[in-house]
XYZ file of C-alpha atoms in Angstrom:
165
model
C -9.068 -1.206 -16.052
C -6.230 1.011 -14.841
C -6.898 0.070 -11.231
C -6.438 -3.629 -12.057
C -3.087 -2.992 -13.726
C -1.970 -0.785 -10.865
C -2.953 -3.547 -8.457
C -0.787 -5.977 -10.425
C 2.190 -3.607 -10.594
C 2.121 -2.736 -6.889
C 1.667 -6.421 -6.090
C 4.691 -7.420 -8.148
C 6.864 -4.645 -6.700
C 6.074 -5.535 -3.099
C 6.378 -9.278 -3.801
C 9.869 -8.707 -5.185
C 10.735 -6.572 -2.146
C 9.405 -9.309 0.137
C 11.270 -12.154 -1.552
C 14.525 -10.244 -1.832
C 14.209 -9.085 1.773
C 14.427 -12.723 2.816
C 17.643 -13.346 0.842
C 20.571 -12.585 3.175
C 23.021 -11.736 0.387
C 20.811 -8.829 -0.758
C 20.422 -7.368 2.742
C 23.443 -5.428 3.943
C 23.861 -5.672 7.719
C 22.700 -2.757 9.818
C 25.447 -0.915 11.663
C 23.066 0.060 14.431
C 19.932 -1.736 15.633
C 17.335 0.325 17.525
C 17.204 -0.552 21.221
C 13.505 -1.402 21.247
C 14.054 -3.981 18.505
C 16.740 -5.626 20.625
C 14.341 -5.741 23.578
C 11.435 -7.196 21.625
C 13.753 -9.636 19.883
C 12.786 -9.193 16.227
C 16.310 -8.767 14.900
C 16.265 -11.678 12.441
C 17.530 -10.560 9.061
C 17.702 -6.903 10.014
C 19.629 -4.765 7.595
C 19.200 -2.598 4.530
C 17.624 -4.063 1.416
C 19.703 -2.940 -1.586
C 21.455 -0.649 0.891
C 18.386 1.632 0.889
C 15.410 0.256 2.771
C 15.652 -0.902 6.399
C 14.120 -4.374 6.607
C 13.870 -7.463 8.759
C 12.164 -10.828 8.323
C 8.869 -9.563 9.747
C 8.716 -6.630 7.336
C 9.704 -8.860 4.417
C 6.774 -11.133 5.232
C 4.509 -8.064 5.430
C 5.725 -7.051 1.961
C 4.793 -10.515 0.703
C 1.268 -10.088 2.098
C 0.981 -6.648 0.467
C 2.248 -8.105 -2.801
C -0.178 -11.012 -2.722
C -3.029 -8.609 -1.967
C -2.140 -6.564 -5.030
C -1.812 -9.627 -7.248
C -5.125 -10.990 -5.931
C -6.778 -7.722 -6.913
C -5.650 -8.269 -10.493
C -6.299 -12.007 -10.710
C -9.853 -11.751 -9.349
C -10.854 -10.212 -12.656
C -13.319 -7.632 -11.421
C -12.533 -3.982 -11.185
C -14.540 -3.654 -7.979
C -12.376 -6.202 -6.153
C -9.196 -4.644 -7.535
C -10.386 -1.261 -6.263
C -11.117 -2.777 -2.848
C -7.592 -4.233 -2.701
C -5.978 -0.977 -3.824
C -8.053 1.043 -1.349
C -6.975 -1.305 1.438
C -3.337 -0.952 0.422
C -3.672 2.835 0.330
C -4.974 2.947 3.883
C -2.491 0.473 5.375
C 0.579 1.753 3.543
C -0.385 5.295 4.504
C -0.784 4.196 8.110
C 2.638 2.556 8.338
C 4.171 5.455 6.405
C 2.843 7.917 8.972
C 4.022 5.642 11.791
C 7.493 5.853 10.259
C 7.438 9.623 10.737
C 6.730 9.340 14.468
C 9.958 8.722 16.430
C 8.296 6.580 19.097
C 6.485 4.361 16.576
C 9.013 4.179 13.726
C 9.903 0.596 14.598
C 6.237 -0.455 14.776
C 6.707 -0.941 18.496
C 9.814 -3.055 17.972
C 8.520 -5.403 15.288
C 9.850 -3.901 12.058
C 11.855 -0.864 10.968
C 9.723 1.831 9.335
C 12.209 4.694 9.350
C 14.470 6.167 6.687
C 13.674 5.439 3.065
C 10.840 3.111 4.076
C 8.773 6.186 4.908
C 9.024 7.476 1.340
C 8.389 4.033 -0.123
C 5.246 3.519 1.941
C 3.868 7.048 1.578
C 4.601 7.156 -2.154
C 2.882 3.814 -2.635
C -0.058 4.959 -0.503
C -0.499 8.161 -2.506
C -0.399 6.273 -5.797
C -2.817 3.643 -4.462
C -5.170 6.353 -3.189
C -5.140 7.985 -6.621
C -5.936 4.761 -8.461
C -8.313 3.377 -5.857
C -10.256 6.363 -4.610
C -9.958 9.031 -7.283
C -9.210 7.842 -10.815
C -12.342 5.985 -11.858
C -14.841 7.534 -9.505
C -18.288 7.576 -10.974
C -17.690 4.561 -13.186
C -20.212 2.603 -11.165
C -22.890 4.518 -13.024
C -21.844 2.903 -16.295
C -20.848 -0.526 -14.911
C -23.120 -3.169 -16.495
C -22.544 -5.575 -13.591
C -24.239 -3.194 -11.111
C -28.024 -3.647 -11.033
C -30.039 -0.617 -12.081
C -31.684 -0.252 -8.674
C -28.248 0.204 -7.044
C -27.102 2.877 -9.460
C -27.395 6.405 -8.101
C -29.943 8.732 -9.603
C -28.471 11.340 -11.924
C -28.236 14.781 -10.428
C -30.594 17.339 -11.898
C -29.345 20.847 -12.333
C -31.419 23.845 -11.501
C -31.325 26.598 -14.072
C -29.374 29.692 -13.212
C -31.567 32.695 -12.568
C -30.373 36.200 -12.273
C -32.517 38.419 -10.106
C -31.183 41.646 -11.497
């Protein structure tokens, strides 16, 4: 159940970031635009969301997709689908967080800014999503009544400890 609520919370947070990233009055203009972004031409709405997170229209739309993925994981009603959504978010947010650490790729090849505080936002979200998706409820499939018995793993048998002394 915790993975469904986490999916909802992360979905709402990124949806709010996406919607507010598209509102020009909440995005302070950037003093300096990276050269590759000028060359590629994705400079629409570039600035700092709340003065903290570098953002442009492309990244705001990506945040909306991430938010809708998280909300879909909650609305679907099954914990398995919520876990799939959270696992997907963990992988993709971790990927773009790591790209933000690489100087050559920190603008996603000119499409969106991934540097600065965005790195910590993406990596922090990825770590939390990995915890809830991959780690927290591992092994619950054994007790899930919706999984057929033939798909449940066999319980591990323990061998008794013998001392040869």
